[in-house]
CSV table of C-alpha atoms and ligand atoms in Angstrom, one decimal:
chain,number,residue,atom,x,y,z
A,271,MET,CA,230.6,-103.4,95.4
A,272,ILE,CA,230.2,-106.0,97.8
A,273,ARG,CA,226.9,-107.8,97.9
A,274,VAL,CA,225.8,-110.3,100.4
A,275,HIS,CA,223.2,-112.6,99.5
A,276,HIS,CA,221.6,-112.9,103.0
A,277,LEU,CA,218.9,-115.3,103.9
A,278,GLU,CA,216.6,-114.4,106.6
A,279,LYS,CA,217.2,-116.6,109.7
A,280,SER,CA,220.7,-117.5,109.0
A,281,ARG,CA,224.6,-117.6,109.6
A,282,SER,CA,224.7,-114.7,107.0
A,283,HIS,CA,224.4,-112.1,109.9
A,284,ARG,CA,227.6,-112.8,111.1
A,285,VAL,CA,229.3,-111.8,107.5
A,286,LEU,CA,227.5,-108.3,107.8
A,287,TRP,CA,229.0,-108.0,111.2
A,288,LEU,CA,232.7,-108.3,109.8
A,289,LEU,CA,231.8,-105.8,107.0
A,290,GLU,CA,230.4,-103.2,109.7
A,291,THR,CA,233.7,-103.9,111.7
A,292,LEU,CA,236.0,-103.3,108.8
A,293,ALA,CA,233.6,-100.3,107.7
A,294,LEU,CA,233.2,-101.9,104.4
A,295,GLU,CA,230.8,-100.8,101.9
A,296,TYR,CA,228.2,-103.6,101.2
A,297,GLU,CA,224.5,-104.2,99.9
A,298,ILE,CA,222.3,-106.9,101.1
A,299,ILE,CA,220.4,-109.1,98.8
A,300,PRO,CA,217.5,-110.3,100.9
A,301,TYR,CA,216.1,-114.0,100.4
A,302,GLN,CA,213.2,-115.4,102.1
A,303,ARG,CA,212.9,-118.9,103.4
A,304,ASP,CA,210.1,-121.3,101.9
A,305,SER,CA,207.5,-121.2,104.6
A,306,GLU,CA,206.8,-124.7,104.4
A,307,THR,CA,210.2,-126.3,104.0
A,308,GLN,CA,212.3,-123.6,105.6
A,309,LEU,CA,214.8,-123.9,102.7
A,310,ALA,CA,216.3,-121.2,100.7
A,311,PRO,CA,214.9,-120.1,97.6
A,312,GLU,CA,215.8,-121.7,94.1
A,313,ALA,CA,217.0,-117.9,93.2
A,314,LEU,CA,220.0,-118.3,95.5
A,315,LYS,CA,221.3,-121.3,93.3
A,316,ARG,CA,221.8,-118.9,90.6
A,317,VAL,CA,224.4,-117.3,92.9
A,318,HIS,CA,226.3,-120.6,93.9
A,319,PRO,CA,225.2,-124.1,92.9
A,320,LEU,CA,224.2,-125.1,96.6
A,321,GLY,CA,221.9,-122.2,97.0
A,322,LYS,CA,223.0,-121.5,100.7
A,323,SER,CA,223.6,-118.5,102.4
A,324,PRO,CA,225.8,-116.7,103.2
A,325,VAL,CA,227.3,-116.2,99.7
A,326,ILE,CA,228.8,-112.9,98.7
A,327,THR,CA,229.7,-111.3,95.0
A,328,ASP,CA,232.5,-108.8,94.8
A,329,GLY,CA,232.7,-107.7,91.0
A,330,ASP,CA,233.4,-110.9,89.2
A,331,ILE,CA,234.1,-112.9,92.4
A,332,THR,CA,231.8,-115.4,94.2
A,333,VAL,CA,232.7,-116.4,97.7
A,334,ALA,CA,230.6,-119.1,99.6
A,335,GLU,CA,230.9,-120.9,103.0
A,336,SER,CA,231.3,-118.1,105.9
A,337,GLY,CA,234.7,-119.2,106.6
A,338,ALA,CA,236.2,-118.9,103.5
A,339,ILE,CA,234.2,-115.4,103.2
A,340,ILE,CA,235.8,-114.2,106.4
A,341,ASP,CA,239.2,-115.1,104.9
A,342,TYR,CA,238.6,-113.5,101.5
A,343,LEU,CA,237.5,-110.2,103.3
A,344,LEU,CA,240.3,-110.3,105.8
A,345,SER,CA,243.2,-111.0,103.2
A,346,ARG,CA,241.5,-108.2,100.7
A,347,TYR,CA,240.4,-105.5,103.0
A,348,GLY,CA,241.4,-106.5,106.3
A,349,GLU,CA,245.1,-104.5,106.2
A,350,GLY,CA,246.1,-106.5,109.2
A,351,ARG,CA,242.8,-106.0,111.2
A,352,CYS,CA,240.7,-108.8,112.8
A,353,GLN,CA,243.5,-111.5,112.7
A,354,PRO,CA,246.8,-112.5,114.3
A,355,SER,CA,250.0,-111.6,112.3
A,356,ALA,CA,251.4,-115.1,110.8
A,357,ASP,CA,254.7,-114.2,112.4
A,358,ASP,CA,252.9,-114.9,115.9
A,359,THR,CA,252.6,-118.7,115.0
A,360,VAL,CA,250.9,-119.7,118.4
A,361,GLU,CA,248.3,-117.0,118.1
A,362,TRP,CA,247.7,-117.7,114.0
A,363,VAL,CA,247.1,-121.5,114.9
A,364,ASN,CA,244.6,-120.7,117.8
A,365,TYR,CA,242.9,-118.1,115.6
A,366,ARG,CA,242.8,-120.7,112.8
A,367,TYR,CA,241.5,-123.5,114.9
A,368,TRP,CA,238.4,-121.7,116.3
A,369,LEU,CA,237.7,-120.3,112.5
A,370,HIS,CA,237.7,-124.0,111.3
A,371,TYR,CA,236.2,-125.5,114.4
A,372,ALA,CA,233.0,-123.5,114.2
A,373,GLU,CA,231.4,-124.8,110.9
A,374,GLY,CA,233.7,-127.9,111.0
A,375,SER,CA,232.6,-129.5,114.6
A,376,LEU,CA,230.3,-127.4,116.5
A,377,MET,CA,227.6,-126.6,113.7
A,378,PRO,CA,227.3,-130.1,112.5
A,379,LEU,CA,226.3,-131.1,116.4
A,380,LEU,CA,223.8,-128.3,116.7
A,381,VAL,CA,222.4,-129.2,113.1
A,382,MET,CA,222.3,-133.0,114.1
A,383,ARG,CA,220.3,-131.6,117.2
A,384,LEU,CA,217.7,-129.5,115.2
A,385,VAL,CA,217.2,-132.7,112.6
A,386,PHE,CA,216.4,-135.2,114.9
A,387,ALA,CA,214.5,-132.7,117.2
A,388,GLN,CA,212.3,-132.2,114.0
A,389,LEU,CA,212.0,-136.0,113.8
A,390,PRO,CA,208.6,-136.6,115.7
A,391,LYS,CA,207.1,-133.2,114.6
A,392,GLN,CA,207.7,-134.3,110.7
A,393,SER,CA,206.7,-138.0,111.4
A,394,PRO,CA,203.2,-139.6,110.9
A,395,TRP,CA,201.3,-139.9,113.9
A,396,LEU,CA,201.3,-143.6,113.9
A,397,ILE,CA,205.1,-143.5,114.4
A,398,LYS,CA,205.6,-140.1,116.2
A,399,PRO,CA,206.1,-142.1,119.5
A,400,ILE,CA,208.9,-144.1,117.8
A,401,ALA,CA,210.4,-141.1,116.3
A,402,LYS,CA,210.3,-139.4,119.8
A,403,GLY,CA,212.2,-142.2,121.1
A,404,ILE,CA,214.6,-141.8,118.5
A,405,ASN,CA,215.3,-138.5,118.9
A,406,ALA,CA,215.6,-139.0,123.0
A,407,LYS,CA,218.1,-141.9,122.4
A,408,VAL,CA,220.3,-140.1,119.9
A,409,ASN,CA,220.2,-137.1,122.1
A,410,SER,CA,221.1,-138.7,125.5
A,411,SER,CA,223.7,-141.0,124.0
A,412,PHE,CA,225.3,-139.1,121.6
A,413,ILE,CA,224.4,-135.4,121.0
A,414,ALA,CA,224.0,-134.0,124.6
A,415,PRO,CA,227.2,-135.4,126.0
A,416,GLN,CA,229.0,-134.4,123.0
A,417,LEU,CA,227.7,-130.9,123.3
A,418,THR,CA,228.6,-130.8,126.6
A,419,GLU,CA,232.3,-131.5,126.0
A,420,HIS,CA,232.3,-128.9,123.4
A,421,LEU,CA,230.7,-126.1,125.7
A,422,ASN,CA,233.4,-127.1,128.7
A,423,MET,CA,236.2,-126.5,125.8
A,424,ILE,CA,235.0,-123.2,124.8
A,425,GLU,CA,233.8,-122.0,128.4
A,426,ASN,CA,237.3,-122.8,129.2
A,427,HIS,CA,239.0,-121.0,126.4
A,428,LEU,CA,236.3,-118.0,127.0
A,429,ALA,CA,237.2,-117.9,130.6
A,430,THR,CA,240.9,-117.0,130.5
A,431,ARG,CA,240.7,-115.0,127.2
A,432,ARG,CA,237.1,-113.5,126.8
A,433,GLN,CA,237.3,-113.9,123.3
A,434,PHE,CA,238.8,-116.5,120.6
A,435,SER,CA,241.6,-114.4,119.4
A,436,SER,CA,243.8,-111.1,119.9
A,437,ALA,CA,241.9,-108.5,118.3
A,438,TRP,CA,238.3,-107.9,119.1
A,439,PRO,CA,236.3,-109.0,117.1
A,440,SER,CA,238.4,-111.4,115.1
A,441,GLY,CA,237.4,-113.2,112.3
A,442,ALA,CA,237.2,-116.5,114.8
A,443,ASP,CA,234.9,-114.3,116.9
A,444,VAL,CA,232.8,-113.5,113.9
A,445,GLN,CA,232.7,-117.2,112.9
A,446,MET,CA,232.0,-118.5,116.6
A,447,SER,CA,229.5,-115.9,117.1
A,448,PHE,CA,226.6,-117.6,115.1
A,449,PRO,CA,226.7,-121.3,117.0
A,450,LEU,CA,226.9,-119.2,120.4
A,451,GLN,CA,224.0,-116.9,119.7
A,452,ALA,CA,222.0,-119.8,118.5
A,453,LEU,CA,222.6,-121.7,121.6
A,454,SER,CA,222.0,-118.9,123.7
A,455,MET,CA,218.4,-118.7,121.9
A,456,SER,CA,217.4,-122.5,122.5
A,457,GLN,CA,218.9,-123.1,125.9
A,458,SER,CA,220.0,-121.5,129.2
A,459,LEU,CA,223.9,-120.8,129.3
A,460,GLU,CA,224.1,-120.5,133.4
A,461,ASP,CA,226.4,-123.1,133.6
A,462,TYR,CA,228.4,-121.4,131.0
A,463,PRO,CA,229.0,-117.8,132.0
A,464,ALA,CA,231.8,-116.9,129.9
A,465,ILE,CA,229.9,-117.9,126.6
A,466,ALA,CA,226.9,-115.8,128.0
A,467,ALA,CA,229.3,-113.1,128.3
A,468,PHE,CA,230.8,-113.3,125.0
A,469,VAL,CA,227.2,-113.4,123.6
A,470,ALA,CA,226.3,-110.5,125.5
A,471,ARG,CA,229.2,-108.6,124.4
A,472,ILE,CA,228.3,-109.1,120.8
A,473,ASP,CA,224.8,-107.4,121.4
A,474,ALA,CA,227.0,-104.5,123.0
A,475,ASP,CA,229.2,-104.2,120.1
A,476,PHE,CA,228.8,-101.0,117.6
A,477,GLY,CA,229.2,-103.0,114.7
A,478,TRP,CA,226.7,-105.5,115.6
A,479,GLN,CA,224.1,-102.9,116.4
A,480,ARG,CA,224.7,-101.5,112.9
A,481,VAL,CA,223.9,-105.0,111.3
A,482,VAL,CA,220.7,-105.0,113.6
A,483,GLU,CA,219.7,-101.5,112.2
A,484,ARG,CA,220.3,-102.6,108.7
A,485,ALA,CA,219.1,-106.3,108.7
A,486,GLY,CA,217.1,-106.6,111.7
A,487,PRO,CA,217.9,-109.0,114.8
A,488,LEU,CA,219.5,-112.6,114.6
A,489,THR,CA,216.4,-115.0,114.5
A,490,LEU,CA,216.4,-118.5,113.7
A,491,PRO,CA,214.1,-120.8,111.7
A,492,GLY,CA,210.9,-121.5,113.4
A,493,GLN,CA,210.9,-118.2,115.4
B,218,LIG,N1,228.9,-124.2,106.0
B,218,LIG,C1,228.2,-123.2,105.3
B,218,LIG,C2,226.8,-123.3,106.0
B,218,LIG,C3,225.6,-122.6,104.9
B,218,LIG,C4,224.2,-123.1,105.4
B,218,LIG,O1,223.8,-124.1,105.7
B,218,LIG,N2,223.4,-122.0,105.1
B,218,LIG,C5,222.1,-122.3,105.8
B,218,LIG,C6,221.8,-121.2,106.8
B,218,LIG,S1,222.0,-121.1,108.2
B,218,LIG,C7,221.2,-122.3,104.6
B,218,LIG,O2,221.5,-121.6,103.6
B,218,LIG,N3,220.1,-123.0,104.6
B,218,LIG,C8,219.0,-123.0,103.6
B,218,LIG,C9,219.0,-124.3,102.7
B,218,LIG,O3,219.6,-125.2,103.0
B,218,LIG,O4,218.2,-124.5,101.9
B,218,LIG,C10,228.6,-121.6,105.9
B,218,LIG,O5,229.0,-121.2,106.7
B,218,LIG,O6,228.6,-120.8,105.0
């Protein structure tokens, strides 16, 4: 039996989406974030040394990192679903690009934005104005312009293809779902109609609706 070690308010929802899409049986082992630090509980470190979610166990096998989990589930149980055939080199490369890009390039920007936004809130009152200034400067000179370039690239891809690869949903759609859903919760996507349509399509997806029934809607720390 596949067990998903599922931290609330986390990237783990997308793994549940893939499991529902593949119609696999699975069990959710829920974990709560520490209300003060928002970090995962120590118990998760008994499953994998970093104690991050998602992590799955399948019999004796433990797989961490959502991209690796998607690869594992599709190569073991996919039967050709949710990813392009290796014979189609162009599509295979496109699929793999988005699968790796989500955590390799897009998420670090979003996490950086979150961490810098916390800086003024976490600082002693005397240096709050300085922390605010640092946050504003890092945002305006680095994070915001970078994010705009990333979102333009994603928008251009989705405007022509609607989804990240040939199948719906592919492992690449599953992997890209979390950053784009998180963005849609934190800012307007008015300038990015194809990204907004992609997020709306997830909400309407039968497999995603099953996830929401079983695990509740996706929420983020602080919500
Ligand atoms: N790149 C990893 C990121 C895992 C990760 O950082 N998960 C967050 C939740 S979204 C977490 O476990 N945070 C709790 C903590 O750091 O204690 C993946 O995609 O699986």
